[in-house]
mmCIF file of C-alpha atoms in Angstrom:
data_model
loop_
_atom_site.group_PDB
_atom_site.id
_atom_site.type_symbol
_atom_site.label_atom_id
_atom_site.label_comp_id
_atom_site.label_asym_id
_atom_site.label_seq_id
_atom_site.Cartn_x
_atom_site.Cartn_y
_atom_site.Cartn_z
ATOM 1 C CA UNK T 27 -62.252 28.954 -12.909
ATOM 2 C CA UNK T 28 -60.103 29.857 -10.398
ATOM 3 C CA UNK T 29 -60.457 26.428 -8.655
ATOM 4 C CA UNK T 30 -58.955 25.026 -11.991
ATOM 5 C CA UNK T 31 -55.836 27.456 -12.012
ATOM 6 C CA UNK T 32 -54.878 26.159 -8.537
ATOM 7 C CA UNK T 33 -55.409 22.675 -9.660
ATOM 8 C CA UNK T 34 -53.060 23.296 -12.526
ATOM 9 C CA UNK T 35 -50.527 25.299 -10.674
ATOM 10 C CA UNK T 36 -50.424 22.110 -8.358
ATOM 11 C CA UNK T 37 -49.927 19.796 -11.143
ATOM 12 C CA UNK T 38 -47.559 21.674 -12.605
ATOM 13 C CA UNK T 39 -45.590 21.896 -9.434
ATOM 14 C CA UNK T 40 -45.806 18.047 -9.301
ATOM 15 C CA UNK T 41 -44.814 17.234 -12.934
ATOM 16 C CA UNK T 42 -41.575 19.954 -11.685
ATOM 17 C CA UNK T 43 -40.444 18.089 -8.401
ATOM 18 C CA UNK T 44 -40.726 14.550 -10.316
ATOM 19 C CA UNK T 45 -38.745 15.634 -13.014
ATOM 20 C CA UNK T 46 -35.911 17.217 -10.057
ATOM 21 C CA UNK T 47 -36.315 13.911 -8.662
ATOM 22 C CA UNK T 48 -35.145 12.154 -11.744
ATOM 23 C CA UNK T 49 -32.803 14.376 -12.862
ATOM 24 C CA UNK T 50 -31.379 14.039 -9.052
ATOM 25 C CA UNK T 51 -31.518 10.336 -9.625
ATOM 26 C CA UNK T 52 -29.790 9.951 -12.805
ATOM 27 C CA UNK T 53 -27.148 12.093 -11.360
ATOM 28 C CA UNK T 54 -26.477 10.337 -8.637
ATOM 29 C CA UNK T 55 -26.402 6.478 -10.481
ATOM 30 C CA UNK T 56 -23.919 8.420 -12.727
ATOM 31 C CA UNK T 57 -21.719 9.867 -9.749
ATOM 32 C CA UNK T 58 -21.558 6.208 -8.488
ATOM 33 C CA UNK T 59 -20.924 4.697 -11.529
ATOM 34 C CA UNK T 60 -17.536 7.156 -12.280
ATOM 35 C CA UNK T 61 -14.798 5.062 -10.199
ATOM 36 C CA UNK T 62 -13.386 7.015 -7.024
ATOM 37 C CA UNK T 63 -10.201 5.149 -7.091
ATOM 38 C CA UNK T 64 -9.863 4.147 -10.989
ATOM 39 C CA UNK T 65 -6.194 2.186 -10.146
ATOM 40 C CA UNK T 66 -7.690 0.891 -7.197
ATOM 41 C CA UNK T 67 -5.105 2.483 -5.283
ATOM 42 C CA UNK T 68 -5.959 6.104 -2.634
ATOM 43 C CA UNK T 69 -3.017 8.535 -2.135
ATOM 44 C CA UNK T 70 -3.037 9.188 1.794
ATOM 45 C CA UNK T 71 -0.538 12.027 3.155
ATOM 46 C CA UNK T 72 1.273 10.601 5.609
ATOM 47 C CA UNK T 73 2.209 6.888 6.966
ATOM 48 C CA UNK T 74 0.349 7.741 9.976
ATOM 49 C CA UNK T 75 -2.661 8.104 7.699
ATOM 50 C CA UNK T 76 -2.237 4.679 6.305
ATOM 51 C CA UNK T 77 -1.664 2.917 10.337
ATOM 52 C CA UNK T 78 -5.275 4.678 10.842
ATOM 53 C CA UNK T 79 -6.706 3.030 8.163
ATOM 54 C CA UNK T 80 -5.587 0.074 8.413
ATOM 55 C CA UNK T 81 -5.660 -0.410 12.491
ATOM 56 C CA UNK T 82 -8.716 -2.887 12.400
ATOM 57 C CA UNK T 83 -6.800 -4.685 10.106
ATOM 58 C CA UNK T 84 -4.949 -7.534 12.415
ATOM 59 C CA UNK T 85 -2.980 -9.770 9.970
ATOM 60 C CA UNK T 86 -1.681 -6.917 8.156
ATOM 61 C CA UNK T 87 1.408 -4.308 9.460
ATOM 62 C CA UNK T 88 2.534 -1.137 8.258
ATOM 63 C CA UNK T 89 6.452 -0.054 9.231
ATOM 64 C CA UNK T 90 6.781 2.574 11.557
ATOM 65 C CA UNK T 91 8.236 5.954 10.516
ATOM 66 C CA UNK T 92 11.008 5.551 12.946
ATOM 67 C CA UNK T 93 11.924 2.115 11.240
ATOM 68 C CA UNK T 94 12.522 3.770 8.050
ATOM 69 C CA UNK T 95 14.362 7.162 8.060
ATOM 70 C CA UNK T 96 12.263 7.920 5.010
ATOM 71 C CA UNK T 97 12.611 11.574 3.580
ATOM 72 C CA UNK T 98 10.219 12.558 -0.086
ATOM 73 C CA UNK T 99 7.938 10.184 0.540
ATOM 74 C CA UNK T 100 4.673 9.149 -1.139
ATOM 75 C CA UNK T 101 2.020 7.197 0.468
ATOM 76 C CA UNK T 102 -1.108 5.305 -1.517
ATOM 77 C CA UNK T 103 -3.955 2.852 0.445
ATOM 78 C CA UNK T 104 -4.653 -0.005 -2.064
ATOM 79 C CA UNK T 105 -8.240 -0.386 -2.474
ATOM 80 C CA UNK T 106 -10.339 -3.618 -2.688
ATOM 81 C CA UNK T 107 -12.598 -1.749 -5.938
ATOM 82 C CA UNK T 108 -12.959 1.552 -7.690
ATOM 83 C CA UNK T 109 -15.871 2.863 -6.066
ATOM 84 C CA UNK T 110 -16.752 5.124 -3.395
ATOM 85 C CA UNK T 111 -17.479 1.987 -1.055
ATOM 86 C CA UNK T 112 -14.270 0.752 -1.831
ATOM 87 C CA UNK T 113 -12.342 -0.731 1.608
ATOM 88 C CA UNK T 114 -8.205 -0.367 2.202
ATOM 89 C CA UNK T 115 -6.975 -3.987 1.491
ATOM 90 C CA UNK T 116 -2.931 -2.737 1.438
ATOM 91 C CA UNK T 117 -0.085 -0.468 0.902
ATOM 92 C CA UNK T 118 2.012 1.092 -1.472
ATOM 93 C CA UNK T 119 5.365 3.386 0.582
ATOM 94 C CA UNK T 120 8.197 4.988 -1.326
ATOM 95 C CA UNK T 121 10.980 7.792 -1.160
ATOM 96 C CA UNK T 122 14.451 7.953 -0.278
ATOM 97 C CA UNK T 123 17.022 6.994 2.277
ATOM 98 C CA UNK T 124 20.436 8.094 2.808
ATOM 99 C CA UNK T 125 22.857 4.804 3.100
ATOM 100 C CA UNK T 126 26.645 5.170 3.325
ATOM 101 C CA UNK T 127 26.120 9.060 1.883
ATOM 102 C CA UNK T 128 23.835 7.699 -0.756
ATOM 103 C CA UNK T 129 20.021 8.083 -1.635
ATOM 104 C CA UNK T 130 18.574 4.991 -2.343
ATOM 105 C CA UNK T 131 15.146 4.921 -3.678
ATOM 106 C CA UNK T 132 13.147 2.033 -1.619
ATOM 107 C CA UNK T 133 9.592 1.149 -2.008
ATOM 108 C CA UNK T 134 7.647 -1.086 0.691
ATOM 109 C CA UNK T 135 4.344 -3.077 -0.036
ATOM 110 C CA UNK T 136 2.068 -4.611 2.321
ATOM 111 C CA UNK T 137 -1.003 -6.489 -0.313
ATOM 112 C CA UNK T 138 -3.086 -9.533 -0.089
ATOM 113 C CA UNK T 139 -2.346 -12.287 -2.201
ATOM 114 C CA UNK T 140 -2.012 -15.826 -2.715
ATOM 115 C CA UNK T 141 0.993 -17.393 -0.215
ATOM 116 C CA UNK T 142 4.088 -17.868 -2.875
ATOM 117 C CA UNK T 143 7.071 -20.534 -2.138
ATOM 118 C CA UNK T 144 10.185 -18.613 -1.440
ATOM 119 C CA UNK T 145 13.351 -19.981 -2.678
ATOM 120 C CA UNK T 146 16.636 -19.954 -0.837
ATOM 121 C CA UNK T 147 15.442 -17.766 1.260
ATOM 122 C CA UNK T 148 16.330 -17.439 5.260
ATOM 123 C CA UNK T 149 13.907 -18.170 8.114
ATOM 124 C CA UNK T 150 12.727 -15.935 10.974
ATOM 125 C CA UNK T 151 10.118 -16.899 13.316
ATOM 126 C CA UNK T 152 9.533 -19.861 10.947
ATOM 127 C CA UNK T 153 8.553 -17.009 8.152
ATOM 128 C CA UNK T 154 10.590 -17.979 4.635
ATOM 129 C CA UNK T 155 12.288 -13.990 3.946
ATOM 130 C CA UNK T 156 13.742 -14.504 0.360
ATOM 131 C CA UNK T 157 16.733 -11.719 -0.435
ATOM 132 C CA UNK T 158 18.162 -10.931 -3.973
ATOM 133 C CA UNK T 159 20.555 -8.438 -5.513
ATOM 134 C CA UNK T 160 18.258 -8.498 -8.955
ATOM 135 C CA UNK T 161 21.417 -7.046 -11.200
ATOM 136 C CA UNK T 162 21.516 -3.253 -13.007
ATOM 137 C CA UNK T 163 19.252 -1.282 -14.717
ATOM 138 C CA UNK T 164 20.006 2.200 -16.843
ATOM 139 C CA UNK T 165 17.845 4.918 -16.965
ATOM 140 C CA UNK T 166 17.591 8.377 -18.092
ATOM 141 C CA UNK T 167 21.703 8.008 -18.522
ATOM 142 C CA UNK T 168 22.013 6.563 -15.318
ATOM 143 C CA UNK T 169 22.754 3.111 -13.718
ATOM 144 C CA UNK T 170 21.442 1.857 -10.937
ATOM 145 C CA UNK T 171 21.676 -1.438 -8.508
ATOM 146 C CA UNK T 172 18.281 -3.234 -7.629
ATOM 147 C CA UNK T 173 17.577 -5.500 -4.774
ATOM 148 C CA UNK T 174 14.682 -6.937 -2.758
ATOM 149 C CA UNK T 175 13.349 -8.670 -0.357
ATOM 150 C CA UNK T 176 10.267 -10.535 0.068
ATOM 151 C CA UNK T 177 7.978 -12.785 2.237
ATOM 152 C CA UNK T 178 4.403 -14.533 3.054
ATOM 153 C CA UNK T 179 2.377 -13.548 6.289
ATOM 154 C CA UNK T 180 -0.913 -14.124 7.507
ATOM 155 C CA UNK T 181 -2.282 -13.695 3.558
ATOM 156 C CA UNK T 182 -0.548 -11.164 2.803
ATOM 157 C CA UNK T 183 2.795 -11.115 0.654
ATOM 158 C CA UNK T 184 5.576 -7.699 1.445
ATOM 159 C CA UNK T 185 7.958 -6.445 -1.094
ATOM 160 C CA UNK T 186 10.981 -4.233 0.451
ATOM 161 C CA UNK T 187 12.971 -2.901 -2.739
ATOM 162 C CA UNK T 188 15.633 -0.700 -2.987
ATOM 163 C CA UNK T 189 17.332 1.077 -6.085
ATOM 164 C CA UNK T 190 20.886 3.415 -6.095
ATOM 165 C CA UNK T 191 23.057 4.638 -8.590
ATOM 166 C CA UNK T 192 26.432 2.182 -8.616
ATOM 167 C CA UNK T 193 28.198 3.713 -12.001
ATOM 168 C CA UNK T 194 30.975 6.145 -9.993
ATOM 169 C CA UNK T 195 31.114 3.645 -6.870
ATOM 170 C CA UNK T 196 34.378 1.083 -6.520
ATOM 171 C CA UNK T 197 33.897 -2.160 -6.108
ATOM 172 C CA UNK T 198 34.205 -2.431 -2.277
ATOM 173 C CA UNK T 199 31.910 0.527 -1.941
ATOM 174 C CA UNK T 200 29.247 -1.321 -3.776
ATOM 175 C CA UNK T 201 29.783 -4.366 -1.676
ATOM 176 C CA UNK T 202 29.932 -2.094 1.564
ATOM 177 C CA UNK T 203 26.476 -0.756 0.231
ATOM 178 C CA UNK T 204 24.348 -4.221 -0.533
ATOM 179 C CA UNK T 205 25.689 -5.252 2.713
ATOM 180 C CA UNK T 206 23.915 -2.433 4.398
ATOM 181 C CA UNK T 207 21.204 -2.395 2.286
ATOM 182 C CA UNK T 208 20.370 -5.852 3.000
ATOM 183 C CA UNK T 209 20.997 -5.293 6.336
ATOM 184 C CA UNK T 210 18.272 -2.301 6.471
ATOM 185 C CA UNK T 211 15.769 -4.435 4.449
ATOM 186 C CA UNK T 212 15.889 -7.477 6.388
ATOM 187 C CA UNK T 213 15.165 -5.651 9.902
ATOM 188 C CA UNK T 214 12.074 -3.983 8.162
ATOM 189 C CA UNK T 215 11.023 -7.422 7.250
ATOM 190 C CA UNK T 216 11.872 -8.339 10.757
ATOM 191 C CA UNK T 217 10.039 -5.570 12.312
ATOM 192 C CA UNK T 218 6.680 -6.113 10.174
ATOM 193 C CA UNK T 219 6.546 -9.880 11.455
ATOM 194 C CA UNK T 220 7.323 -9.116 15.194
ATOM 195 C CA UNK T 221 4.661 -6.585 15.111
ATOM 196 C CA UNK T 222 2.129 -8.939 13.124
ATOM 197 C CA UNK T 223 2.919 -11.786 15.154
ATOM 198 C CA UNK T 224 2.336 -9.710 18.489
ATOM 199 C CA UNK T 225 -0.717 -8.181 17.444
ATOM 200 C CA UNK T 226 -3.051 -10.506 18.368
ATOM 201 C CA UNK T 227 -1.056 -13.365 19.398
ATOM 202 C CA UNK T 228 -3.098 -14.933 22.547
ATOM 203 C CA UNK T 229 -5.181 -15.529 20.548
ATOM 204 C CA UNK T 230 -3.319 -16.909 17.903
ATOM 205 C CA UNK T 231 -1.671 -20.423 17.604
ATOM 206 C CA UNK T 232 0.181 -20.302 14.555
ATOM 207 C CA UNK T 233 3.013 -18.121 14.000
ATOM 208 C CA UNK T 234 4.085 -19.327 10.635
ATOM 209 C CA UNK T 235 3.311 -18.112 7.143
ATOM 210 C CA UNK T 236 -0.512 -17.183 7.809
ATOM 211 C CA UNK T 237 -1.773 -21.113 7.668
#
């Protein structure tokens, strides 16, 4: 009799830890299945957090803090999936910089992508850098310049746009302004393909648009 009760007790302990198994199981499939990063993108605290993540990364650059003079910013990793195992594959910067007086709202991109053809755009270090004042826009009341620039490296394709109210600005100050804007944009560009280029470069014999 009591050599049955033990036998039961153990059995009964058995059918216990398989079911904590499965129920351990079944939360854990669902855990993975619920995506980490649903818009494939991570939001990272600071742009040194995104140089750390992406520093075995050769063919792809991140602008240095010093380059930008950025103040509010926000910071995201784009991720190659939505899962936990999900891998940093790009960038995603923006915030605010003061030009002539003025915040400017800029956002900078570093993602892969297929190599576009740029059109009348200007060459540096045989990389095509394409430049356009894109026209207004009006928002909440309030109108607003937009410009970008844009170019091809190693795979990847960079987006450098900036955005700042023109409605009270003259003429000349709005010139004054898309001079230096373009100005600022095109030595970020600059800076991401001198740093790319360098990276690796003895062991590199291309220095073009990433063929």
């Amino acid at each position: 009799m009591k050599k049955q009760c033990t036998r039961k007790r153990w059995v009964l302990w058995a059918c216990l830890a398989v079911a904590v198994l499965a129920v351990a199981a079944a939360a854990a499939y669902v855990i993975s299945t619920i995506p980490s990063y649903p818009a494939f993108y991570k939001d990272v605290n600071s742009l040194e957090a995104i140089h750390r993540e992406l520093k075995e990364m050769e063919d792809i650059c991140a602008p240095e803090a010093s380059w930008l003079g950025l103040t509010d910013g926000t910071y995201q990793l784009k991720m190659d999936g939505r899962f936990q195992d999900a891998e940093p594959e790009g960038y995603y910067i923006k915030g605010t910089i003061q030009c002539n007086d003025i915040g400017v709202s800029v956002s900078i991109s570093g993602l892969p992508r297929a190599r576009k053809t740029a059109l009348n755009g200007v060459q540096y270090r045989d990389v095509t850098i394409e430049y356009e004042v894109c026209g207004e826009r009006t928002e909440n009341g309030v109108t607003s310049e937009l410009a970008n620039a844009e170019f091809d490296l190693y795979g990847y394709s960079y987006a450098i746009y900036t955005d700042y109210p023109v409605e009270a600005l003259p003429e000349e100050e709005r010139e004054a302004m898309r001079s230096a804007l373009k100005d600022w944009a095109m030595e970020i560009a600059h800076q991401i393909i001198d740093t790319t280029c360098g990276k690796n470069v003895a062991n590199r014999k291309d220095w073009g648009d990433g063929t």
